[in-house]
Amino acid sequence: MPCVADWLNNPFSIVQGIFAQNLPNSDWEKKVTDYFKEKLKENNATNWVPSLNDVPVHYLKPNSLVKFRCMVQDMFDPEFYMGVYETVDPNTNARVLHFGKYRDVAECGPQQEIDLNSSQTVTLERQTFYCVPVPGESAWVKEAYISASQARVSPSTSYTPSRHKRSYEEDEDMELHPSKQKEQHIGSGGDIHGCGEPKRLETEASAGHHLISPNCSPPLDLNFPLPGEKGPACLVKVYESWDSYKVNDVLEVYGILSVDPVLSIVNNEERDNSTLDPMECMDTAEEQRVHSPPASLVPRIHVILAQKLQHINPLLPACLNEEESKTFVSNFMSELSPVRAELLGFLTHAFLGDSLAAEYLILHLISTVYARRDVLPLGKFTVNLSGCPRNSIFTEHIYRIIQQLVPASYRLQMTIENMNHSRFIPHKDYTANRLVSGVLQLASNTSLVVDETQLEQGQLDTTGVHNVKALGNLITWQKVDYDFSYHQMEFPCNINVLITSEGRSLLPVWRGHLEFGESLGLVAT
């Protein structure tokens, strides 16, 4: 069992040591990356790193090493920073070199000033990604990652909770049911301060959607693609190979957590100054608000290591192409046949004895776009299960079963209200200079269940027509055309679409149509 060393609780000390030992060489950055890469290979050390997916931000130590499993929702413009800078003591004229990498704010010791005109200053560039938790991630996936975690966390103040961690779902539940929170702290003794401080900690960062910045009247939209999503949004600052990542990629990043309150103060001052003198800042107030949100609401992660995830299934190896993965697959090949038979029997029971529908669903779940021939996606298998009871819980039961089988999914209820008022297609907001998310901004291999049994008589407006067209393009071409006002930009995707409907679907499903009960002889073929 690896001990909790400085590299986990105080990674800056490790970076500082490597930086000091390798001056004036410029390869100290590579040595930092190599050091942490080797550390994370030791005895499942990755399980000791706290995850922002599982632990509220206020339970994590600032400037500690954390990890985050996320989807790239947007990419901001590159930013410049001082990779190396020099401080000077005005009294003694002593000079000290510092590294600015992995920091949001340049630091200097007491009685020191930053020499902005120093010849030792090195200006570098980094890329900022706006990342959100994987949309539609299944509950069993989250629970598996939480149970595998061995991280030990506590609030960043002197308060020490009785448990080591709590999920975001529990944090949200405490906010919605304050009585539970009161009961949790009853009996903790007569210390009034000991009771009051934990309550502040519990609610300080739990209600992400409802926190309001002091200088902003409306609440900050965390820009989650799906309604009702929970968890943190993060500004992920990448220092190398950022060209290899793109929007909608699923990443697992390891980096240094930055929640410095100074960030909010600096951003507020910049916003006030730009209001007084607009020529000093080219960014609009809305853009500053979106790109520099309060760190307590949208923390920053300065990436040391990052990897693109092929999947988020915690029961499978992270990379399916390596030799270890081939061994893993060969070990359970003999069990595939009985497992498939058991799954087929279970799904047949769920489909009220329709074994053909169960076969179709299995083929649908394992389908994936493996190649593209010109514009034609190869491997997709959209299924339209018609003959489903109208306004019943049948489709909901099918979706719950799918949730237990796939890592990420979403049920889209195709009502007139949703089609006319929901935002399906992501679009560019040029005022805030950000990509506003939509329901169809999903990670690869997400299962989308379209419930057409909810559709009633009514009229689609312009938004509704565009949403239906977007669903059709997704099904036919496995792409979503993001709206950039002046032009459309195609974003290829790999999303399994299952449509449940009373009659044949209104959406373009040329193959994969099956009428429920057909194999039982209940309907005419």
Coordinates of C-alpha atoms in Angstrom, one line a residue:
M1 CA 0.0 0.0 0.0
P2 CA 1.7 3.2 -1.1
C3 CA 2.0 5.9 1.6
V4 CA 0.6 9.3 1.1
A5 CA 3.7 11.2 0.1
D6 CA 4.5 14.8 -0.9
W7 CA 3.7 14.0 -4.5
L8 CA 0.1 13.5 -3.6
N9 CA -0.6 16.2 -1.0
N10 CA 2.0 18.8 -2.0
P11 CA 3.0 18.3 -5.6
F12 CA 4.4 21.8 -5.8
S13 CA 7.2 20.7 -3.5
I14 CA 8.2 18.0 -6.0
V15 CA 8.0 20.4 -9.0
Q16 CA 10.0 23.0 -7.1
G17 CA 12.7 20.4 -6.3
I18 CA 13.0 19.3 -9.9
F19 CA 12.9 22.9 -11.1
A20 CA 15.8 23.9 -8.8
Q21 CA 17.9 20.8 -9.6
N22 CA 17.7 21.3 -13.4
L23 CA 18.3 25.0 -13.8
P24 CA 19.1 26.5 -16.3
N25 CA 18.2 23.4 -18.4
S26 CA 14.8 23.5 -20.1
D27 CA 14.0 19.8 -19.7
W28 CA 12.8 20.1 -16.2
E29 CA 9.2 20.1 -17.4
K30 CA 9.6 16.6 -19.0
K31 CA 11.2 15.3 -15.8
V32 CA 8.2 16.5 -13.8
T33 CA 5.9 14.6 -16.2
D34 CA 8.0 11.5 -16.1
Y35 CA 8.2 11.6 -12.3
F36 CA 4.4 11.7 -11.8
K37 CA 3.9 9.1 -14.5
E38 CA 6.1 6.7 -12.7
K39 CA 4.5 7.4 -9.4
L40 CA 1.0 6.6 -10.7
K41 CA 2.2 3.3 -12.0
E42 CA 3.2 2.0 -8.5
N43 CA 0.8 -0.4 -6.8
N44 CA -2.5 1.1 -8.1
A45 CA -1.5 4.5 -6.9
T46 CA -4.1 6.0 -9.2
N47 CA -6.8 4.9 -6.7
W48 CA -5.1 7.1 -4.0
V49 CA -5.7 10.2 -6.0
P50 CA -9.0 12.0 -5.1
S51 CA -11.4 12.4 -7.9
L52 CA -13.5 15.5 -8.5
N53 CA -16.2 13.2 -9.8
D54 CA -16.7 11.7 -6.3
V55 CA -15.6 14.3 -3.8
P56 CA -17.0 17.9 -3.5
V57 CA -14.4 20.6 -4.1
H58 CA -14.5 21.9 -0.6
Y59 CA -13.4 18.5 0.7
L60 CA -10.2 18.7 -1.3
K61 CA -6.9 20.3 -0.3
P62 CA -6.0 23.3 -2.6
N63 CA -2.8 22.7 -4.7
S64 CA -3.1 18.9 -4.2
L65 CA -3.0 16.3 -6.9
V66 CA -6.5 15.3 -8.1
K67 CA -8.0 13.5 -11.1
F68 CA -11.1 14.2 -13.2
R69 CA -13.1 12.0 -15.6
C70 CA -14.7 14.4 -18.0
M71 CA -15.8 15.3 -21.5
V72 CA -14.4 18.3 -23.3
Q73 CA -17.5 20.6 -23.7
D74 CA -15.7 23.6 -25.1
M75 CA -12.2 24.9 -25.9
F76 CA -11.3 28.4 -25.0
D77 CA -8.6 30.6 -26.7
P78 CA -5.0 29.8 -25.8
E79 CA -3.5 32.0 -23.0
F80 CA 0.0 33.2 -22.2
Y81 CA 1.6 32.8 -18.9
M82 CA 5.1 33.3 -17.3
G83 CA 6.7 29.8 -17.4
V84 CA 9.7 31.2 -15.6
Y85 CA 10.0 34.5 -13.8
E86 CA 12.3 36.3 -11.5
T87 CA 11.7 38.0 -8.2
V88 CA 13.9 40.6 -6.6
D89 CA 14.2 41.8 -3.0
P90 CA 14.4 45.6 -3.1
N91 CA 16.4 45.8 0.1
T92 CA 19.1 43.2 -0.6
N93 CA 18.7 43.1 -4.4
A94 CA 18.7 39.3 -4.1
R95 CA 17.1 37.5 -7.1
V96 CA 15.3 34.2 -7.2
L97 CA 13.9 32.2 -10.2
H98 CA 10.4 30.7 -9.9
F99 CA 8.3 28.5 -12.2
G100 CA 4.9 29.7 -13.3
K101 CA 3.7 26.4 -14.7
Y102 CA 0.8 24.8 -13.0
R103 CA -0.2 28.1 -11.3
D104 CA -2.9 30.6 -11.9
V105 CA -1.2 33.4 -10.0
A106 CA 2.5 34.2 -9.9
E107 CA 3.8 33.9 -6.3
C108 CA 6.7 35.5 -4.6
G109 CA 8.0 35.5 -1.1
P110 CA 7.7 38.3 1.5
Q111 CA 9.6 41.5 0.7
Q112 CA 9.9 40.3 -2.9
E113 CA 8.7 41.8 -6.1
I114 CA 8.3 40.3 -9.6
D115 CA 10.8 41.8 -12.1
L116 CA 8.7 42.0 -15.2
N117 CA 11.7 43.3 -17.2
S118 CA 14.0 40.5 -16.3
S119 CA 15.9 38.7 -19.1
Q120 CA 15.2 35.4 -17.3
T121 CA 11.4 35.7 -17.9
V122 CA 10.1 33.0 -20.2
T123 CA 6.6 33.4 -21.7
L124 CA 4.8 30.2 -22.6
E125 CA 1.4 29.2 -23.9
R126 CA -1.3 26.8 -22.6
Q127 CA -4.7 25.8 -23.7
T128 CA -7.9 25.9 -21.5
F129 CA -10.6 23.3 -21.9
Y130 CA -14.1 23.7 -20.3
C131 CA -14.9 20.2 -19.1
V132 CA -18.0 18.6 -17.6
P133 CA -18.7 15.1 -16.2
V134 CA -19.5 12.5 -18.9
P135 CA -23.2 13.2 -19.8
G136 CA -25.6 10.5 -18.9
E137 CA -23.0 8.4 -17.0
S138 CA -24.8 5.5 -15.4
A139 CA -25.1 5.2 -11.6
W140 CA -23.3 1.8 -11.5
V141 CA -20.3 3.3 -13.2
K142 CA -20.0 6.1 -10.6
E143 CA -20.5 3.6 -7.8
A144 CA -17.8 1.4 -9.2
Y145 CA -15.3 4.2 -9.4
I146 CA -16.2 5.4 -5.9
S147 CA -15.8 1.9 -4.4
A148 CA -12.4 1.5 -6.1
S149 CA -11.1 4.8 -4.7
Q150 CA -8.8 4.6 -1.7
A151 CA -8.3 8.4 -1.4
R152 CA -8.5 10.0 2.0
V153 CA -10.0 13.4 1.9
S154 CA -11.2 15.9 4.5
P155 CA -12.4 19.5 4.4
S156 CA -9.8 22.2 3.7
T157 CA -10.4 23.7 7.2
S158 CA -9.8 22.2 10.6
Y159 CA -13.1 20.5 10.6
T160 CA -12.8 16.7 10.2
P161 CA -15.9 14.8 9.1
S162 CA -16.9 11.3 10.4
R163 CA -16.6 9.9 6.9
H164 CA -13.9 10.4 4.4
K165 CA -15.9 11.4 1.3
R166 CA -19.3 12.0 0.0
S167 CA -20.6 12.0 -3.5
Y168 CA -22.2 15.0 -5.3
E169 CA -25.5 13.2 -5.3
E170 CA -25.5 13.2 -1.5
D171 CA -24.4 16.8 -1.4
E172 CA -27.3 17.8 -3.6
D173 CA -29.7 15.7 -1.4
M174 CA -28.5 17.6 1.7
E175 CA -29.4 20.9 0.0
L176 CA -32.8 19.7 -1.1
H177 CA -33.6 18.2 2.3
P178 CA -32.1 20.5 5.0
S179 CA -33.6 18.4 7.7
K180 CA -31.3 15.5 6.9
Q181 CA -28.4 17.9 7.3
K182 CA -29.5 19.0 10.7
E183 CA -30.0 15.4 11.8
Q184 CA -26.5 14.6 10.6
H185 CA -24.9 17.1 13.1
I186 CA -27.2 16.6 16.1
G187 CA -25.3 15.1 19.0
S188 CA -22.0 16.5 18.0
G189 CA -21.6 18.1 21.4
G190 CA -22.3 21.5 22.8
D191 CA -19.7 23.3 20.7
I192 CA -21.8 25.8 18.7
H193 CA -18.9 26.7 16.4
G194 CA -18.2 23.0 15.7
C195 CA -21.7 22.6 14.5
G196 CA -22.0 25.7 12.5
E197 CA -18.8 25.4 10.5
P198 CA -19.6 22.0 9.0
K199 CA -23.0 23.3 7.8
R200 CA -21.3 26.1 5.9
L201 CA -18.9 23.6 4.4
E202 CA -21.6 21.2 3.3
T203 CA -23.6 23.8 1.5
E204 CA -20.8 26.0 0.2
A205 CA -20.2 24.3 -3.1
S206 CA -23.0 21.8 -3.4
A207 CA -25.6 23.9 -5.3
G208 CA -23.5 24.6 -8.4
H209 CA -26.4 25.8 -10.6
H210 CA -27.7 28.2 -8.0
L211 CA -24.6 30.0 -6.8
I212 CA -24.5 33.6 -7.9
S213 CA -21.4 35.7 -8.3
P214 CA -21.5 38.9 -6.3
N215 CA -21.2 41.1 -9.5
C216 CA -23.6 39.0 -11.6
S217 CA -27.4 39.1 -11.2
P218 CA -28.2 35.8 -13.0
P219 CA -26.8 32.5 -11.8
L220 CA -23.9 31.1 -13.8
D221 CA -24.9 28.4 -16.2
L222 CA -22.5 25.4 -15.9
N223 CA -23.4 24.5 -19.5
F224 CA -24.2 20.8 -19.0
P225 CA -25.5 19.1 -22.2
L226 CA -28.2 17.2 -20.4
P227 CA -30.8 18.6 -17.9
G228 CA -30.5 17.5 -14.3
E229 CA -26.8 16.7 -14.5
K230 CA -24.8 16.9 -11.2
G231 CA -21.1 17.3 -10.6
P232 CA -18.4 19.9 -11.1
A233 CA -17.5 21.7 -14.2
C234 CA -13.8 22.5 -14.5
L235 CA -11.4 24.7 -16.4
V236 CA -8.7 22.2 -17.4
K237 CA -5.4 23.9 -18.4
V238 CA -3.3 21.7 -20.7
Y239 CA 0.3 22.4 -21.3
E240 CA 1.3 20.0 -24.0
S241 CA -0.2 18.0 -26.9
W242 CA -3.5 19.9 -26.7
D243 CA -3.8 19.6 -30.5
S244 CA -4.5 15.8 -30.0
Y245 CA -7.7 16.6 -28.2
K246 CA -11.0 17.8 -29.6
V247 CA -14.5 18.7 -28.4
N248 CA -16.5 15.8 -27.0
D249 CA -13.4 13.7 -26.3
V250 CA -13.6 11.9 -22.9
L251 CA -10.5 12.4 -20.9
E252 CA -9.0 11.4 -17.6
V253 CA -6.7 14.1 -16.3
Y254 CA -4.3 14.2 -13.4
G255 CA -3.3 17.6 -12.2
I256 CA -3.0 20.2 -9.5
L257 CA -6.2 21.6 -8.1
S258 CA -6.4 25.4 -8.1
V259 CA -9.2 27.1 -6.1
D260 CA -7.4 30.2 -5.1
P261 CA -9.9 32.9 -3.9
V262 CA -7.6 35.5 -5.4
L263 CA -8.8 34.4 -8.8
S264 CA -12.3 35.7 -8.1
I265 CA -10.9 39.0 -6.7
V266 CA -8.7 39.5 -9.7
N267 CA -11.5 38.7 -12.1
N268 CA -13.9 41.1 -10.4
E269 CA -11.3 43.8 -10.4
E270 CA -10.7 43.3 -14.1
R271 CA -14.4 43.4 -14.8
D272 CA -14.8 46.7 -12.8
N273 CA -11.8 48.2 -14.5
S274 CA -13.0 47.3 -18.0
T275 CA -16.3 48.9 -17.1
L276 CA -14.6 52.1 -16.3
D277 CA -12.2 52.0 -19.2
P278 CA -13.4 49.7 -22.0
M279 CA -10.2 50.3 -24.0
E280 CA -8.2 48.4 -21.4
C281 CA -9.9 45.1 -22.1
M282 CA -11.2 43.7 -25.3
D283 CA -13.3 41.0 -23.6
T284 CA -16.9 41.7 -22.9
A285 CA -18.2 41.5 -19.3
E286 CA -20.2 38.3 -20.3
E287 CA -17.1 36.7 -21.7
Q288 CA -15.1 37.5 -18.6
R289 CA -17.8 36.1 -16.5
V290 CA -18.0 32.8 -18.5
H291 CA -14.2 32.3 -19.0
S292 CA -13.3 33.3 -15.4
P293 CA -16.0 32.0 -13.1
P294 CA -15.4 31.8 -9.3
A295 CA -12.9 29.1 -8.5
S296 CA -15.1 27.7 -5.8
L297 CA -17.8 27.0 -8.4
V298 CA -15.6 26.1 -11.4
P299 CA -12.2 24.9 -10.1
R300 CA -9.1 24.9 -12.2
I301 CA -7.0 21.8 -12.9
H302 CA -3.5 22.3 -14.1
V303 CA -2.8 19.1 -16.0
I304 CA 0.3 17.1 -15.4
L305 CA -0.9 13.9 -17.2
A306 CA -3.9 13.4 -19.4
Q307 CA -5.2 10.4 -21.4
K308 CA -8.0 10.1 -23.9
L309 CA -10.4 7.3 -22.7
Q310 CA -11.7 4.8 -25.2
H311 CA -14.5 4.0 -22.8
I312 CA -15.6 4.7 -19.2
N313 CA -16.5 1.1 -18.2
P314 CA -14.7 0.5 -14.9
L315 CA -14.9 -3.2 -15.4
L316 CA -12.7 -3.2 -18.4
P317 CA -9.0 -2.2 -18.9
A318 CA -8.5 1.4 -19.7
C319 CA -6.8 0.7 -23.0
L320 CA -8.2 -2.2 -25.1
N321 CA -5.3 -2.3 -27.5
E322 CA -2.5 -3.3 -25.1
E323 CA -1.2 -6.8 -24.6
E324 CA -2.7 -7.0 -21.0
S325 CA -6.1 -6.2 -22.5
K326 CA -5.8 -9.1 -24.9
T327 CA -5.0 -11.4 -22.0
F328 CA -8.0 -10.0 -20.1
V329 CA -10.3 -10.7 -23.1
S330 CA -9.0 -14.2 -23.7
N331 CA -9.6 -15.1 -20.0
F332 CA -13.4 -14.7 -20.3
M333 CA -13.9 -15.8 -23.9
S334 CA -15.1 -19.2 -22.7
E335 CA -17.8 -17.5 -20.5
L336 CA -19.2 -15.4 -23.3
S337 CA -21.6 -18.0 -24.6
P338 CA -23.4 -18.7 -21.3
V339 CA -23.4 -15.0 -20.4
R340 CA -25.0 -14.1 -23.8
A341 CA -27.6 -16.9 -23.3
E342 CA -28.4 -15.5 -19.8
L343 CA -28.7 -12.0 -21.1
L344 CA -30.9 -13.1 -24.0
G345 CA -33.2 -14.9 -21.6
F346 CA -33.4 -11.8 -19.3
L347 CA -34.2 -9.5 -22.2
T348 CA -36.7 -11.9 -23.7
H349 CA -38.5 -11.8 -20.3
A350 CA -38.4 -8.0 -20.3
F351 CA -39.9 -8.0 -23.8
L352 CA -42.8 -10.2 -22.6
G353 CA -41.4 -13.3 -24.4
D354 CA -40.4 -11.6 -27.7
S355 CA -37.0 -13.2 -28.3
L356 CA -36.5 -11.5 -31.6
A357 CA -36.8 -8.1 -30.0
A358 CA -34.2 -9.2 -27.4
E359 CA -31.8 -10.3 -30.2
Y360 CA -32.2 -7.0 -31.9
L361 CA -31.5 -5.1 -28.7
I362 CA -28.3 -7.1 -28.1
L363 CA -27.1 -6.4 -31.6
H364 CA -28.0 -2.7 -31.2
L365 CA -26.0 -2.4 -27.9
I366 CA -22.8 -3.9 -29.3
S367 CA -23.0 -2.0 -32.6
T368 CA -20.5 0.9 -33.1
V369 CA -19.2 3.0 -36.0
Y370 CA -15.9 1.4 -36.8
A371 CA -15.2 3.3 -40.1
R372 CA -16.6 5.8 -42.5
R373 CA -16.8 5.4 -46.2
D374 CA -17.1 8.9 -47.6
V375 CA -20.0 10.2 -45.6
L376 CA -21.5 6.8 -44.8
P377 CA -20.9 5.5 -41.2
L378 CA -20.2 1.8 -41.1
G379 CA -21.3 -0.3 -38.1
K380 CA -24.2 1.8 -36.8
F381 CA -27.4 -0.1 -36.1
T382 CA -30.4 2.0 -35.1
V383 CA -33.4 0.1 -34.0
N384 CA -37.0 1.2 -34.1
L385 CA -39.2 -0.9 -31.8
S386 CA -42.8 -0.1 -32.8
G387 CA -46.0 -1.4 -31.3
C388 CA -45.1 -0.2 -27.9
P389 CA -48.0 0.7 -25.6
R390 CA -48.8 4.4 -25.6
N391 CA -48.3 6.5 -22.4
S392 CA -47.2 3.4 -20.4
I393 CA -44.2 2.7 -18.3
F394 CA -43.0 0.0 -20.7
T395 CA -40.4 2.3 -22.4
E396 CA -39.2 3.5 -19.0
H397 CA -38.6 -0.1 -17.9
I398 CA -36.6 -0.8 -21.1
Y399 CA -34.5 2.3 -20.5
R400 CA -33.8 1.3 -16.9
I401 CA -32.5 -2.1 -18.2
I402 CA -30.3 -0.3 -20.7
Q403 CA -28.9 1.9 -18.0
Q404 CA -27.7 -1.2 -16.2
L405 CA -26.0 -2.5 -19.3
V406 CA -24.2 0.5 -20.7
P407 CA -21.9 3.1 -19.1
A408 CA -23.7 6.2 -20.5
S409 CA -27.3 6.7 -21.7
Y410 CA -30.1 9.2 -22.0
R411 CA -33.8 8.9 -22.5
L412 CA -35.2 11.6 -24.8
Q413 CA -39.0 12.0 -24.4
M414 CA -40.2 13.2 -27.8
T415 CA -43.1 15.4 -26.7
I416 CA -44.2 18.5 -28.6
E417 CA -43.1 20.6 -25.6
N418 CA -39.6 19.1 -25.6
M419 CA -39.2 19.4 -29.3
N420 CA -40.2 23.0 -29.4
H421 CA -38.4 24.3 -26.4
S422 CA -35.3 22.0 -25.8
R423 CA -31.9 22.9 -27.2
F424 CA -30.7 19.9 -29.2
I425 CA -28.0 21.5 -31.3
P426 CA -25.0 23.2 -29.6
H427 CA -24.5 26.7 -30.9
K428 CA -21.8 29.4 -30.6
D429 CA -22.5 32.4 -28.3
Y430 CA -20.3 35.1 -29.7
T431 CA -21.1 37.5 -26.9
A432 CA -19.7 35.2 -24.3
N433 CA -17.4 33.5 -26.7
R434 CA -18.4 30.0 -25.8
L435 CA -20.1 27.0 -27.2
V436 CA -23.5 26.6 -25.6
S437 CA -24.2 22.9 -25.2
G438 CA -27.2 21.0 -26.5
V439 CA -28.8 17.6 -25.8
L440 CA -27.0 16.0 -28.7
Q441 CA -23.6 17.0 -27.4
L442 CA -22.8 13.5 -26.1
A443 CA -19.7 11.4 -25.7
S444 CA -18.9 8.6 -28.0
N445 CA -20.7 5.2 -27.4
T446 CA -23.6 6.9 -25.5
S447 CA -27.0 5.1 -25.8
L448 CA -29.8 7.5 -26.8
V449 CA -33.3 6.1 -26.2
V450 CA -35.9 8.2 -28.1
D451 CA -39.4 7.7 -26.6
E452 CA -41.8 8.5 -29.4
T453 CA -44.7 7.0 -27.5
Q454 CA -44.9 10.4 -25.7
L455 CA -45.6 12.2 -29.0
E456 CA -49.1 13.7 -29.2
Q457 CA -51.0 15.8 -31.7
G458 CA -49.6 19.3 -32.1
Q459 CA -47.6 21.7 -34.2
L460 CA -43.8 21.9 -34.4
D461 CA -42.4 25.4 -34.5
T462 CA -39.1 26.3 -36.2
T463 CA -37.0 25.0 -33.3
G464 CA -39.0 21.8 -33.3
V465 CA -38.4 21.2 -37.0
H466 CA -34.7 21.9 -36.6
N467 CA -34.5 19.4 -33.7
V468 CA -36.3 16.7 -35.7
K469 CA -33.9 17.3 -38.5
A470 CA -30.9 17.1 -36.1
L471 CA -32.2 13.7 -34.8
G472 CA -32.6 12.5 -38.4
N473 CA -29.0 13.5 -39.3
L474 CA -27.7 11.8 -36.2
I475 CA -29.5 8.6 -37.0
T476 CA -28.6 8.5 -40.7
W477 CA -25.1 10.1 -40.8
Q478 CA -23.9 9.8 -37.2
K479 CA -23.1 13.5 -37.1
V480 CA -24.4 16.7 -35.5
D481 CA -24.2 20.1 -37.3
Y482 CA -23.2 22.6 -34.6
D483 CA -24.6 26.1 -35.2
F484 CA -22.0 28.8 -35.5
S485 CA -24.5 31.4 -36.8
Y486 CA -22.7 32.2 -40.0
H487 CA -22.1 28.5 -40.9
Q488 CA -22.7 25.0 -39.8
M489 CA -19.8 22.7 -38.6
E490 CA -20.1 18.9 -38.8
F491 CA -19.1 17.0 -35.7
P492 CA -19.0 13.2 -36.3
C493 CA -20.3 11.1 -33.5
N494 CA -20.9 7.5 -32.5
I495 CA -24.2 7.3 -30.6
N496 CA -26.5 4.2 -30.5
V497 CA -30.1 5.3 -31.0
L498 CA -33.1 3.2 -30.0
I499 CA -36.5 4.4 -30.9
T500 CA -39.7 3.2 -29.2
S501 CA -42.9 4.2 -30.9
E502 CA -46.6 3.2 -31.2
G503 CA -46.5 3.1 -35.0
R504 CA -43.5 3.2 -37.3
S505 CA -41.2 6.0 -36.3
L506 CA -41.3 9.5 -37.9
L507 CA -37.5 9.4 -37.9
P508 CA -35.5 8.0 -40.8
V509 CA -34.9 4.4 -39.7
W510 CA -34.4 2.5 -43.0
R511 CA -33.2 -0.7 -41.4
G512 CA -33.6 -2.1 -37.9
H513 CA -37.4 -1.6 -37.7
L514 CA -39.1 -4.3 -35.6
E515 CA -42.7 -4.4 -34.5
F516 CA -43.0 -5.5 -30.9
G517 CA -44.6 -9.0 -30.6
E518 CA -43.7 -10.0 -34.2
S519 CA -41.9 -13.1 -33.2
L520 CA -44.9 -14.2 -31.1
G521 CA -47.2 -14.0 -34.0
L522 CA -49.2 -11.2 -32.3
V523 CA -49.0 -8.9 -35.3
A524 CA -49.1 -9.3 -39.0
T525 CA -45.7 -9.3 -40.7

